[in-house]
């Protein structure tokens, strides 16, 4: 049978949760265990957090498709070379996954956290839906993993929660932080000094919590006030727990 | 051995996800299967969504502790009778769970979605931490379940996400909606007409999606513009997907 005449396989965007191997859902675990091909995003030369999370579930001999970012933080978002390289990367990745599905193979694309919440899988989903069968499996978000590890409820009663990428401008961060009850600032990395200044401007610095690699190996949790250096990995975030109605 | 001299059992706040039985995490499933006692919140005369989700995992003969709300939507939040009844309810519930833990029994408290995200379990956590061992298991949130079922990524690139309880005042809702890229309005129920007006005021009505009982039996997903009646259950929400950077 030629590849083009096979019943297409399904492409799964599988949320694998915040980091601990037992925080996958039952559905995600079953798909990782049974898919014909396991695809995952990673930085060149690294294995990637997502692939590491599912290590114990992969059948020996499973075909793997590493999708290696040509660039991550070496170039700023918006730089023409970054845009060009990352566009080509997603086009090529979608084409590779599509070819497998069209040949009748099911492909599980590993997504840290939840695929539809700032996930790289969305760039494949956008290109593949309507072309081959695509199914998304929601996962525990990285932020849920972090507030659980920090042992703080994030929202009480009628609290408003604002989720802010640390990449935003300082004045935007400060303005939005000053108008919310609870906040999560993601994508920290080299944005930490700017985010810290915004937290101070919004009067939230004293109740903010810094979480590095929450629910992963090497986890650190501390009051932001105790995080005096500016060295934060991309997988770190700041939480501002809400203080709403406690019954 | 007297109850007071036993090693205390652990109280688990177990996130059981948005509704489908296979969207529990592996850790949550293991705890539900092995805990001595299964506690769950429910409306009087109902079984509760959380308890329904775990039905297939409960060992026959497991002791159960239903925690039955004395009041849900019959009285408005803020009414003195509501405050008094719900306070007594959480005090009594915490005491009942504490007695079991102090007698050496492990107690899994079922929490829909994620326990630390607007979860009733937080009111037990607050009373029990430091008294008996308490452990929280994060879960897939109801909102992740809803945007997955609606088949829309909620945040792209640098999108800001705002989560708003539908209980807020109309002008607060409209103001916050007008300043965000993506939004989730929870706790809809009888607040739907007010939330709809706020969506119109913020210019978001045309791209809002109404999701009723997402990932549960009886699910409905439709553009908010097509939801012309005002009849929404508490377990419904409105999503406004972000439109940020697509590569």
Short mmCIF file of C-alpha atoms in Angstrom, two decimals, chain A residues 97-208:
data_model
loop_
_atom_site.label_atom_id
_atom_site.label_comp_id
_atom_site.label_asym_id
_atom_site.label_seq_id
_atom_site.Cartn_x
_atom_site.Cartn_y
_atom_site.Cartn_z
CA UNK A 97 4.88 15.08 11.45
CA UNK A 98 2.40 15.30 8.58
CA UNK A 99 4.40 12.82 6.49
CA UNK A 100 4.34 10.29 9.34
CA UNK A 101 0.59 10.71 9.90
CA UNK A 102 -0.13 10.43 6.18
CA UNK A 103 1.83 7.18 6.16
CA UNK A 104 -0.65 5.84 8.72
CA UNK A 105 1.43 6.29 11.85
CA UNK A 106 0.19 7.85 15.08
CA UNK A 107 2.47 10.57 16.43
CA UNK A 108 2.53 11.77 20.05
CA UNK A 109 4.00 15.26 20.24
CA UNK A 110 5.19 15.83 23.80
CA UNK A 111 4.16 19.22 25.22
CA UNK A 112 5.28 20.40 28.64
CA UNK A 113 2.39 21.65 30.75
CA UNK A 114 -0.80 22.12 28.74
CA UNK A 115 -0.48 22.19 24.92
CA UNK A 116 -2.92 25.10 24.40
CA UNK A 117 -1.37 27.34 27.08
CA UNK A 118 1.68 29.02 25.47
CA UNK A 119 2.66 25.65 23.96
CA UNK A 120 4.96 25.09 20.99
CA UNK A 121 2.54 22.43 19.81
CA UNK A 122 0.10 25.19 18.82
CA UNK A 123 2.37 26.05 15.88
CA UNK A 124 2.00 22.47 14.60
CA UNK A 125 -1.73 22.33 15.43
CA UNK A 126 -2.31 25.45 13.32
CA UNK A 127 -0.61 23.83 10.31
CA UNK A 128 -2.02 20.31 10.65
CA UNK A 129 -5.65 20.61 11.74
CA UNK A 130 -7.99 19.83 8.88
CA UNK A 131 -5.09 18.12 7.10
CA UNK A 132 -4.60 15.05 9.28
CA UNK A 133 -6.51 14.02 12.46
CA UNK A 134 -5.25 16.10 15.40
CA UNK A 135 -6.20 15.53 19.04
CA UNK A 136 -5.09 17.55 22.05
CA UNK A 137 -4.73 16.11 25.56
CA UNK A 138 -4.81 18.83 28.23
CA UNK A 139 -2.19 18.70 30.96
CA UNK A 140 -1.39 20.15 34.37
CA UNK A 141 0.17 23.54 33.63
CA UNK A 142 3.64 24.54 34.78
CA UNK A 143 2.04 27.26 36.90
CA UNK A 144 -0.19 24.74 38.73
CA UNK A 145 2.94 22.70 39.41
CA UNK A 146 4.69 25.79 40.78
CA UNK A 147 1.95 27.02 43.11
CA UNK A 148 1.50 23.48 44.42
CA UNK A 149 5.23 23.17 45.14
CA UNK A 150 5.22 26.64 46.74
CA UNK A 151 2.28 25.40 48.87
CA UNK A 152 0.11 28.45 48.21
CA UNK A 153 -3.42 28.57 46.85
CA UNK A 154 -3.30 31.06 43.97
CA UNK A 155 -6.93 32.30 43.91
CA UNK A 156 -9.58 32.58 46.62
CA UNK A 157 -13.22 33.57 46.25
CA UNK A 158 -13.58 36.28 43.61
CA UNK A 159 -9.86 36.88 43.03
CA UNK A 160 -8.82 37.99 39.54
CA UNK A 161 -5.78 36.11 38.22
CA UNK A 162 -3.53 37.71 35.61
CA UNK A 163 -0.96 35.66 33.73
CA UNK A 164 1.82 37.80 32.29
CA UNK A 165 4.78 36.81 30.12
CA UNK A 166 7.95 38.33 31.59
CA UNK A 167 8.84 39.45 28.08
CA UNK A 168 6.38 42.39 28.31
CA UNK A 169 7.61 45.96 28.82
CA UNK A 170 8.26 47.03 32.41
CA UNK A 171 5.50 49.66 32.44
CA UNK A 172 2.97 47.18 31.06
CA UNK A 173 3.94 44.64 33.70
CA UNK A 174 3.72 47.22 36.50
CA UNK A 175 0.33 48.52 35.31
CA UNK A 176 -1.23 45.07 35.01
CA UNK A 177 0.25 43.87 38.29
CA UNK A 178 -1.17 46.88 40.11
CA UNK A 179 -4.71 45.98 38.95
CA UNK A 180 -4.88 42.28 39.79
CA UNK A 181 -5.52 40.22 42.92
CA UNK A 182 -3.26 37.34 41.96
CA UNK A 183 -0.57 37.02 39.32
CA UNK A 184 1.73 34.60 37.59
CA UNK A 185 4.70 35.94 35.64
CA UNK A 186 6.03 33.31 33.24
CA UNK A 187 9.06 33.18 30.92
CA UNK A 188 11.31 34.81 33.49
CA UNK A 189 14.93 34.08 32.47
CA UNK A 190 16.84 37.29 31.77
CA UNK A 191 13.65 39.30 32.36
CA UNK A 192 13.96 38.86 36.14
CA UNK A 193 15.46 42.32 36.98
CA UNK A 194 12.73 44.05 34.94
CA UNK A 195 9.96 41.94 36.49
CA UNK A 196 11.34 42.62 39.98
CA UNK A 197 11.21 46.38 39.35
CA UNK A 198 7.62 46.04 38.12
CA UNK A 199 6.70 44.05 41.24
CA UNK A 200 8.17 46.80 43.44
CA UNK A 201 6.34 49.50 41.46
CA UNK A 202 3.05 47.61 41.88
CA UNK A 203 3.61 47.12 45.61
CA UNK A 204 3.65 43.34 45.28
CA UNK A 205 7.32 42.58 45.84
CA UNK A 206 6.77 41.66 49.50
CA UNK A 207 4.26 38.91 48.79
CA UNK A 208 5.77 37.53 45.57
#
